[in-house]
GROMACS .gro file of C-alpha atoms in nm:
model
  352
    1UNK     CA    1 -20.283  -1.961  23.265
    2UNK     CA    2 -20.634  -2.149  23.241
    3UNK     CA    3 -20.584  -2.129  22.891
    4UNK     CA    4 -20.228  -2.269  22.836
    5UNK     CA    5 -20.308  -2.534  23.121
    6UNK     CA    6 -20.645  -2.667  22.872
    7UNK     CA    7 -20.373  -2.684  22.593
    8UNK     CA    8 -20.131  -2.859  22.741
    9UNK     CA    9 -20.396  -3.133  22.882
   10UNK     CA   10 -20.512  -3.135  22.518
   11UNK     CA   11 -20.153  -3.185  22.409
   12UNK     CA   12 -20.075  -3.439  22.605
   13UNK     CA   13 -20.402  -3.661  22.552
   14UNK     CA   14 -20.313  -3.628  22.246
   15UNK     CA   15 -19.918  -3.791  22.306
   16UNK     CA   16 -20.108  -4.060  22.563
   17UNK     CA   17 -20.340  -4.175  22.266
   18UNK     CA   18 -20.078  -4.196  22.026
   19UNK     CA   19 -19.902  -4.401  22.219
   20UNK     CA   20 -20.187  -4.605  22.299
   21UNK     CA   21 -20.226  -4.667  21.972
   22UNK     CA   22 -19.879  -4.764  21.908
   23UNK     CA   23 -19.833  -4.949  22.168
   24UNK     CA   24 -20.192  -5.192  22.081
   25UNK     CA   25 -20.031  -5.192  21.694
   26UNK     CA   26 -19.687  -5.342  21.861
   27UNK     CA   27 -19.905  -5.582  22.071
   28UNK     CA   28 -20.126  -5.680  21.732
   29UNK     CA   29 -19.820  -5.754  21.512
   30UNK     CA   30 -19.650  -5.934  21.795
   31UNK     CA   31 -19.981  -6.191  21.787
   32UNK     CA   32 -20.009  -6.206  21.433
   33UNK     CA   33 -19.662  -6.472  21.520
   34UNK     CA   34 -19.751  -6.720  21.691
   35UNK     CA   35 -19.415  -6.929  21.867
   36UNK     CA   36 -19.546  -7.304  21.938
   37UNK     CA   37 -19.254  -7.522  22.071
   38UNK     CA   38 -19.314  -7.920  22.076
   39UNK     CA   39 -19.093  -8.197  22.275
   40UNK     CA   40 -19.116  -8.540  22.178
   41UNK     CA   41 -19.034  -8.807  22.404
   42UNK     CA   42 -18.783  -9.016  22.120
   43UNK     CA   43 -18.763  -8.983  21.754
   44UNK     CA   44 -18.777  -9.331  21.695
   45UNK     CA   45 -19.152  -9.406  21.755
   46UNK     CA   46 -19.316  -9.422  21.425
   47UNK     CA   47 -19.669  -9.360  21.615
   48UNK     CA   48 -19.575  -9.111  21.770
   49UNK     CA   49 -19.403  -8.911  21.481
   50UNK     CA   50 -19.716  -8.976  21.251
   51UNK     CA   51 -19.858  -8.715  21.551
   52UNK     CA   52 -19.539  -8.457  21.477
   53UNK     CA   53 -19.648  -8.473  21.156
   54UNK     CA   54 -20.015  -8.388  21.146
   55UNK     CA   55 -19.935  -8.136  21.387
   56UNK     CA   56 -19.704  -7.941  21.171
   57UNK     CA   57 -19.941  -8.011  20.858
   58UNK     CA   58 -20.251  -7.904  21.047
   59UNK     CA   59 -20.076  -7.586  21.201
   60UNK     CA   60 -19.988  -7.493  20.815
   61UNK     CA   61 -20.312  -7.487  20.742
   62UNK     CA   62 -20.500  -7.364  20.950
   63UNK     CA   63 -20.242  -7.074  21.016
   64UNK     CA   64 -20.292  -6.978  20.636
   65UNK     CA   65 -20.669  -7.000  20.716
   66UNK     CA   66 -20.633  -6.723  20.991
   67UNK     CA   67 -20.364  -6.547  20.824
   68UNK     CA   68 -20.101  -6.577  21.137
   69UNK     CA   69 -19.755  -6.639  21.093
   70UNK     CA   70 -19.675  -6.947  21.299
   71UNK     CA   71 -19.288  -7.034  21.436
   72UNK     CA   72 -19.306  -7.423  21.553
   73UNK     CA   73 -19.001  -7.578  21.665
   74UNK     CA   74 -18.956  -7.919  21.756
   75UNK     CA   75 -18.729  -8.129  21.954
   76UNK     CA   76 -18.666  -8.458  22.057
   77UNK     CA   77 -18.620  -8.560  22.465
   78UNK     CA   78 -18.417  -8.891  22.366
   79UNK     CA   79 -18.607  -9.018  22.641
   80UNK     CA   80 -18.460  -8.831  22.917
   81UNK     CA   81 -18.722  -8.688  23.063
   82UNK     CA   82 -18.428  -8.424  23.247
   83UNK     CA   83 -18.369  -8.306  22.899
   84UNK     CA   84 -18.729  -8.277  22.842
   85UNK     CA   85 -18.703  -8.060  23.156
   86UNK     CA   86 -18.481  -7.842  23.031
   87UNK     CA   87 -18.622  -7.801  22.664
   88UNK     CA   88 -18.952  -7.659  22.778
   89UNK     CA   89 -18.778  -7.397  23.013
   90UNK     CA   90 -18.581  -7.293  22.705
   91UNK     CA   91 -18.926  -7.295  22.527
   92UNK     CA   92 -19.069  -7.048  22.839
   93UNK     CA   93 -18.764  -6.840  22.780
   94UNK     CA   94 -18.757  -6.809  22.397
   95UNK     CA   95 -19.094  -6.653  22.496
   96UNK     CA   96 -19.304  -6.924  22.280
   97UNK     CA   97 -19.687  -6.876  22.348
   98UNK     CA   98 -19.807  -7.272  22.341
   99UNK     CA   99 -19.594  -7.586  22.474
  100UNK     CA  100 -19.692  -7.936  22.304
  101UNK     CA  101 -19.552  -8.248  22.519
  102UNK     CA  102 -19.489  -8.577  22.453
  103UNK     CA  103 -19.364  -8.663  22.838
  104UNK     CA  104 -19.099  -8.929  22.866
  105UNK     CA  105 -19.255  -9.003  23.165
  106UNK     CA  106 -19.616  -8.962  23.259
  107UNK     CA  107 -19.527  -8.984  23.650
  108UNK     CA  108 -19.281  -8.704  23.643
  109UNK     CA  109 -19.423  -8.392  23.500
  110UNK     CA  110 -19.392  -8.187  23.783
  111UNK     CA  111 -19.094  -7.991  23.641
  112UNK     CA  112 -19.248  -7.875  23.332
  113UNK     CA  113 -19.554  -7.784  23.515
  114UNK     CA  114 -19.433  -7.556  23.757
  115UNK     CA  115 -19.227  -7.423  23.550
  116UNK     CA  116 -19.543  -7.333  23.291
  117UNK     CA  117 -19.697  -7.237  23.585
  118UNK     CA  118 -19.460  -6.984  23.710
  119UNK     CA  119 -19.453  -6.883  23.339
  120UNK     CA  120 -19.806  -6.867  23.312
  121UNK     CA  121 -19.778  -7.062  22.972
  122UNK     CA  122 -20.017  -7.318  22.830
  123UNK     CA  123 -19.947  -7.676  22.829
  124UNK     CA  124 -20.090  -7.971  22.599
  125UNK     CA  125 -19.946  -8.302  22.703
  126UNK     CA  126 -20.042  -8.538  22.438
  127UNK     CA  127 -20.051  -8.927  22.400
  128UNK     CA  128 -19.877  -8.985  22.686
  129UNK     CA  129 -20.125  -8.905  22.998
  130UNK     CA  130 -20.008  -8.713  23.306
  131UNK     CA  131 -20.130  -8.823  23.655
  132UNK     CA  132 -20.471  -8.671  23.694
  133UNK     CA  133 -20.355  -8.435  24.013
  134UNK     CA  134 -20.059  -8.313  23.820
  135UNK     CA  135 -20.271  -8.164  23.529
  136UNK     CA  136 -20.496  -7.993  23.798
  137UNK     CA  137 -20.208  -7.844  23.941
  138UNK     CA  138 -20.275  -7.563  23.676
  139UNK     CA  139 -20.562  -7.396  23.480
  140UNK     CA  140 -20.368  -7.425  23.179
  141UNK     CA  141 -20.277  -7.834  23.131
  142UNK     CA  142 -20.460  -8.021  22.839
  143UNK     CA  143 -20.464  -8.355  22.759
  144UNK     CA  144 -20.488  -8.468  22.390
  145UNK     CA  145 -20.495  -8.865  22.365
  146UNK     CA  146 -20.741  -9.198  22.387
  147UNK     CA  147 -20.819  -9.406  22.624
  148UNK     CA  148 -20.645  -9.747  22.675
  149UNK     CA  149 -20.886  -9.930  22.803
  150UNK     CA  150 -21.139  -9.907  22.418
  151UNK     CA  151 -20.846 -10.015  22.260
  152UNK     CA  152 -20.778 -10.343  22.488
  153UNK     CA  153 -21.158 -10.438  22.447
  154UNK     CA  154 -21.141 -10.397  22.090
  155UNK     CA  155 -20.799 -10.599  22.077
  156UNK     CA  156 -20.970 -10.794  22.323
  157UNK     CA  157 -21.356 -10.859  22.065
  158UNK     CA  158 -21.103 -10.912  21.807
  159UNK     CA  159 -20.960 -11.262  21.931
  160UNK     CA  160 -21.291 -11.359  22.102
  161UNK     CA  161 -21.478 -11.329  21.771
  162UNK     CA  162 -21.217 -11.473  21.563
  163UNK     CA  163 -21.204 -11.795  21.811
  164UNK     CA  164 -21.576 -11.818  21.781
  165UNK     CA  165 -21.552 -12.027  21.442
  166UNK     CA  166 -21.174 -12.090  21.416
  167UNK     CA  167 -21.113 -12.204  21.762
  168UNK     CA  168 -20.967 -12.581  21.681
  169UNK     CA  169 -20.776 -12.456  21.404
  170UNK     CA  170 -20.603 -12.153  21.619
  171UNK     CA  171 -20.559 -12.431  21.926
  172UNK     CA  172 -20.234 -12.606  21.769
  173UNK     CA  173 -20.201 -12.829  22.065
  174UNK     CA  174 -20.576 -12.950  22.119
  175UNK     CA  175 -20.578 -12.876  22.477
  176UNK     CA  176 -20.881 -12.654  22.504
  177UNK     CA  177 -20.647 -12.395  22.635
  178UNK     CA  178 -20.516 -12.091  22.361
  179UNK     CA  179 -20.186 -12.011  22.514
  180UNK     CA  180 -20.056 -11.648  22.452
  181UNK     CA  181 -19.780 -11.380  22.456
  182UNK     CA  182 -19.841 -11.032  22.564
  183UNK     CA  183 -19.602 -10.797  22.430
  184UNK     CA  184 -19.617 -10.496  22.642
  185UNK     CA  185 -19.524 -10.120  22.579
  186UNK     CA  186 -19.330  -9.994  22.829
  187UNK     CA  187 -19.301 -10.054  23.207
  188UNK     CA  188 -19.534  -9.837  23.421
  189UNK     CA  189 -19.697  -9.699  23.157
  190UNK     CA  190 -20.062  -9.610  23.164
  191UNK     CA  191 -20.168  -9.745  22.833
  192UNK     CA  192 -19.947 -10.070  22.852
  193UNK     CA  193 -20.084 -10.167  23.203
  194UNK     CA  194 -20.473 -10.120  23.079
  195UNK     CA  195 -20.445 -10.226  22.748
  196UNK     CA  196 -20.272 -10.545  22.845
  197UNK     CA  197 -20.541 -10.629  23.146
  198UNK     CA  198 -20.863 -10.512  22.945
  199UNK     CA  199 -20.731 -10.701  22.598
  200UNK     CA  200 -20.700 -11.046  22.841
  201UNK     CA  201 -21.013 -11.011  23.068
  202UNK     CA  202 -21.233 -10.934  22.742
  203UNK     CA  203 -21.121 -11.219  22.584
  204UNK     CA  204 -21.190 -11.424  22.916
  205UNK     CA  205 -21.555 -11.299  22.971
  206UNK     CA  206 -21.612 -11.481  22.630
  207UNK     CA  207 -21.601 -11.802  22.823
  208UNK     CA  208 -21.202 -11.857  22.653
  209UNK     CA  209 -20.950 -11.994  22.844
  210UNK     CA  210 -20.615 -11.882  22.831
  211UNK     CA  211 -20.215 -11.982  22.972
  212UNK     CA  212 -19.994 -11.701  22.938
  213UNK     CA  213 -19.656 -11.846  22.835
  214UNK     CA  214 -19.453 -11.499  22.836
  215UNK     CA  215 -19.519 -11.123  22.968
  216UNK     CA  216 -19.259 -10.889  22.778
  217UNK     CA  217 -19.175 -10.523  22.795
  218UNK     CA  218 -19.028 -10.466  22.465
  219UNK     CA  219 -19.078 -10.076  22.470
  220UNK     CA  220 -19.304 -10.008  22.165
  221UNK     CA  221 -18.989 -10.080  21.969
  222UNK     CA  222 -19.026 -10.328  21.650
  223UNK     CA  223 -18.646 -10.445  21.668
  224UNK     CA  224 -18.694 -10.535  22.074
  225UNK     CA  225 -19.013 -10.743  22.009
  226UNK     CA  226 -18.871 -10.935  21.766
  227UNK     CA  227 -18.549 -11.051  21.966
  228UNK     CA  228 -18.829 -11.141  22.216
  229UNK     CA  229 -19.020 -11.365  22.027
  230UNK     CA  230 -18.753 -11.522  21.897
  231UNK     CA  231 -18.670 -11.610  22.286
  232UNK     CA  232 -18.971 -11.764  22.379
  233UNK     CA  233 -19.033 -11.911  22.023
  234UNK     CA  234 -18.677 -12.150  22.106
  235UNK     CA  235 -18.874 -12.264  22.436
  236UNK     CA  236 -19.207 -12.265  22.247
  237UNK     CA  237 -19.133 -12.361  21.892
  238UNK     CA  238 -19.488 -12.465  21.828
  239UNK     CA  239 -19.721 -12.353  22.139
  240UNK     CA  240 -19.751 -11.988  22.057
  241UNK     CA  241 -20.117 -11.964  21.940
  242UNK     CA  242 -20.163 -11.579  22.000
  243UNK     CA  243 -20.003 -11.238  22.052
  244UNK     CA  244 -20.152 -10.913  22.187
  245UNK     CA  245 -19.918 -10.641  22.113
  246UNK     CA  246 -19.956 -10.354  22.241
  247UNK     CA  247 -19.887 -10.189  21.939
  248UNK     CA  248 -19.870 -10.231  21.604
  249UNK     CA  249 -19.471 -10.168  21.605
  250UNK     CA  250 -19.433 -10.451  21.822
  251UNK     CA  251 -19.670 -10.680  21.640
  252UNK     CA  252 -19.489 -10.676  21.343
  253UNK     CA  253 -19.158 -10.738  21.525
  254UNK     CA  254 -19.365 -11.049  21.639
  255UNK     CA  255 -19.424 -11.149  21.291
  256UNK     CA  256 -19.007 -11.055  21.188
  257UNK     CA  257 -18.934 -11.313  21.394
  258UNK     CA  258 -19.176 -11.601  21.351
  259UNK     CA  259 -19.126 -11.572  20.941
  260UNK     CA  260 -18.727 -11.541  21.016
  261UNK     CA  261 -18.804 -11.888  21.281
  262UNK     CA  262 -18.977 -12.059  21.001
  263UNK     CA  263 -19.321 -12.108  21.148
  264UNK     CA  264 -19.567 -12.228  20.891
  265UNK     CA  265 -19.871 -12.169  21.088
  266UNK     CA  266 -19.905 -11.815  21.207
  267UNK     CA  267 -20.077 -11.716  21.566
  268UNK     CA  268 -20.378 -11.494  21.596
  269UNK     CA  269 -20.182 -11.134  21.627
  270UNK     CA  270 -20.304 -10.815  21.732
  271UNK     CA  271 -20.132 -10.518  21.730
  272UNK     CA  272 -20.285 -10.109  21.804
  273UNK     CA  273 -20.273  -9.783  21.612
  274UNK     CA  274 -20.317  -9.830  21.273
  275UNK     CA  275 -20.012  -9.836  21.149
  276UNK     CA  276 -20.004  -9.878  20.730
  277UNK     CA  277 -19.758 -10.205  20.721
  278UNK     CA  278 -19.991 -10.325  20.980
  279UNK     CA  279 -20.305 -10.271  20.832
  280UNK     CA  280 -20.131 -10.415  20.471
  281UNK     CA  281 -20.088 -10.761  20.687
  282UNK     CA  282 -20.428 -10.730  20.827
  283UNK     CA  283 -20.531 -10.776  20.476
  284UNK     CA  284 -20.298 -11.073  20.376
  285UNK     CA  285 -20.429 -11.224  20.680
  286UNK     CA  286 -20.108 -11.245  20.888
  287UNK     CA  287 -20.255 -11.016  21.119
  288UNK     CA  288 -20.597 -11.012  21.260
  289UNK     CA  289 -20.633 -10.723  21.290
  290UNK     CA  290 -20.514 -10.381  21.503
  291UNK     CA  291 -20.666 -10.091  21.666
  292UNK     CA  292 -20.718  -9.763  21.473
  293UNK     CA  293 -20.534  -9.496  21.727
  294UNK     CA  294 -20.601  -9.183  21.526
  295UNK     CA  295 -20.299  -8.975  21.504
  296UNK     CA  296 -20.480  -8.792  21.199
  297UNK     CA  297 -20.696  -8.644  21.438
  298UNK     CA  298 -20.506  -8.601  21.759
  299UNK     CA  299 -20.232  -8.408  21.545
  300UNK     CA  300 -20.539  -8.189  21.421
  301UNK     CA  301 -20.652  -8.102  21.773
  302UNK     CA  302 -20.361  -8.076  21.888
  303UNK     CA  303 -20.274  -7.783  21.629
  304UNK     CA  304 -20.631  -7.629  21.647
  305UNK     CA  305 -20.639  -7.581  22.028
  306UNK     CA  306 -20.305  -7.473  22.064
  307UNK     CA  307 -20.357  -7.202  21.771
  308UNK     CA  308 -20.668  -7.092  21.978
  309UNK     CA  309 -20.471  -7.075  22.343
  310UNK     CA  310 -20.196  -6.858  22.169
  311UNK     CA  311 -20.469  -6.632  22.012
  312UNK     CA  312 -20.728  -6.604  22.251
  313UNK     CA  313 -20.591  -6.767  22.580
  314UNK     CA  314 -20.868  -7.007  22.584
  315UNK     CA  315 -20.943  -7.350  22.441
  316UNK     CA  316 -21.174  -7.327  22.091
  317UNK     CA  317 -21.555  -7.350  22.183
  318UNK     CA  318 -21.612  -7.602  21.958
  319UNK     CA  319 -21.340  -7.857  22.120
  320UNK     CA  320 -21.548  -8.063  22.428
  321UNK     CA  321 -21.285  -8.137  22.670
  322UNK     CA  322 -21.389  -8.379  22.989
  323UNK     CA  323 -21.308  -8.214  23.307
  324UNK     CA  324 -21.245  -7.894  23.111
  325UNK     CA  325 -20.909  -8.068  23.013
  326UNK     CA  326 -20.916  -8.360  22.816
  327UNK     CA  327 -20.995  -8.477  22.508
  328UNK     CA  328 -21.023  -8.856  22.392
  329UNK     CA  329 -21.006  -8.949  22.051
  330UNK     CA  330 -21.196  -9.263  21.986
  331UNK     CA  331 -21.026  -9.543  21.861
  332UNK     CA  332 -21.155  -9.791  21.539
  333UNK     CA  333 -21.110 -10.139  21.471
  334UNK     CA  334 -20.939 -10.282  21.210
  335UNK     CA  335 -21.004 -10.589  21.074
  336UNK     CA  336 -20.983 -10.820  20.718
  337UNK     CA  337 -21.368 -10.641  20.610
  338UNK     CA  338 -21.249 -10.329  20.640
  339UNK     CA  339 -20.911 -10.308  20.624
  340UNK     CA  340 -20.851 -10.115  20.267
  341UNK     CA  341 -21.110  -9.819  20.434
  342UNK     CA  342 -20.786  -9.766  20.674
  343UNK     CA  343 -20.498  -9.762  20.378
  344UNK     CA  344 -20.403  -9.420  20.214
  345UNK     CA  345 -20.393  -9.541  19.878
  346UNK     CA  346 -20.622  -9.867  19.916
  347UNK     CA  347 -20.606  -9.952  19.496
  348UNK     CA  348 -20.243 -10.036  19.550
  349UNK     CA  349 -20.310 -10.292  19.790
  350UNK     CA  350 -20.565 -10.557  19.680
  351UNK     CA  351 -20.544 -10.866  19.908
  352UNK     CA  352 -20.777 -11.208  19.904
   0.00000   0.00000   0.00000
């Protein structure tokens, strides 16, 4: 009896560690696919979808790198941010590993969070900053973006250096006074509020005064800023003698509609991220300048760390993240000196 009792213990070890083995092979294959799903908040934000794009580029390659297969999938919220609710649950249900989100709304994430939460998926909100208690609601919420109030100061140093030695030319109406339009992104949002308040009080400390003759929301959208200038430029054909955009879409709707208004004599205008057309006007001097917000380089963190929480559950420990959550991509100005170092193919552009 001792004897057939040893054997069948032997036996089945022998069934347990086969299985065991199986079972760690099923779980090892299973990784070797990694299911990343990402929710924008529009698809009309050309910003924003320079991001989408690095991400999937940078997830290419460094998937080939580490030899995983790697399923992304990415939809658009049509800025509803109750259909951004509902795409990440489908995410959570389709079983994806890693949830990138551009939030529709940076004051209402609490859906998606508890439902990540109860999930026990990983989260990295990007570009669009949740409310700091939110993201320490759980261990698992990242934040991948920049911080609005560098790129106000540097829209901000921009304008005060450029009035330094053009002053009387930029002041049309000889009054002392540069009067201004701030074209802002989007109401409540984080970046739009800072951005707008740093850009104007760093101009200010430079001793500049400044009348404000319109405020306008015109939603990051080119096509919106443009109808809005054209507004104020029928009450103020000729008193318009700077714009801070707060981004460069919105800048250059600025400069659609004082070229389609006929002014002869352009404003000082300022736009943020770094977009090419931007940058191209930068250089023919229609711009001043704009704000480098590198999308380059969020879309490659953004891919990197969410590679490394599907693979290993944790950040990578090369990645520095503030708080043990964020991470802040610097921004870089842009001006006429350096303008063809921010243009992909600088040779084709060569301005004065």
């Amino acid at each position: 009896m001792k004897k057939y009792s040893a054997i069948g213990a032997a036996v089945l070890l022998l069934l347990i560690g086969i299985l065991c083995i199986r079972e760690s092979s099923i779980d090892k294959a299973d990784k070797d696919t990694i299911k990343i799903g990402v929710t924008m908040y529009n698809e009309f934000d050309p910003f924003t979808e320079k991001i989408r794009q690095n991400i999937l580029d940078y997830l290419s390659e460094d998937a080939k790198e580490l030899q995983l297969d790697v399923d992304c999938n990415v939809v658009y919220a049509g800025s509803n941010q109750l259909v951004q609710n509902d795409q990440v649950e489908d995410f959570i249900d389709k079983g994806y590993d890693v949830i990138c989100v551009n939030l529709v709304d940076r004051t209402d994430a609490s859906v998606i969070i508890e439902t990540a939460k109860s999930a026990d998926v990983p989260v990295i909100f990007f570009n669009r900053e949740p409310v700091e208690d939110d993201l320490n609601r759980f261990d698992k919420l990242y934040y991948i973006g920049a911080k609005p109030e560098e790129s106000g100061k540097l829209q901000g140093l921009l304008v005060r250096d450029a009035l330094k030695s053009r002053f009387e030319e930029v002041d049309i109406s000889g009054d002392g006074v540069i009067q201004y339009v701030m074209l802002e992104g989007e109401a409540g949002h984080q970046d739009s509020i800072i951005r707008s308040r740093v850009s104007v009080e760093t101009i200010q400390v430079g001793g500049i005064r400044l009348e404000r003759l319109g405020d306008e929301i015109a939603n990051w959208d080119r096509q919106q800023a443009q109808t809005k200038i054209t507004s104020l430029l029928q009450g103020y054909p000729r008193q318009i003698e700077l714009i801070i955009a707060n981004d460069d879409n919105m800048a250059l709707g600025a400069v659609d509609a004082l070229k389609s208004f006929g002014v002869q004599t352009m404003p000082l205008i300022v736009g943020v991220n770094g977009q090419e057309e931007a940058v191209e006007l930068v250089g023919e001097g229609v711009m001043l300048g704009t704000v480098l917000n590198d999308a380059n380089e969020k879309g490659r963190i953004i891919a990197k760390m969410a590679l490394s929480l599907a693979t290993t559950g944790q950040p990578p420990e090369d990645i520095f993240l503030a708080k043990g959550k964020y991470f802040y991509v610097p921004y870089k100005l842009i001006d006429r000196k350096n303008y063809s170092d921010f243009i992909e193919d600088s040779e084709a552009v060569a301005f004065p």
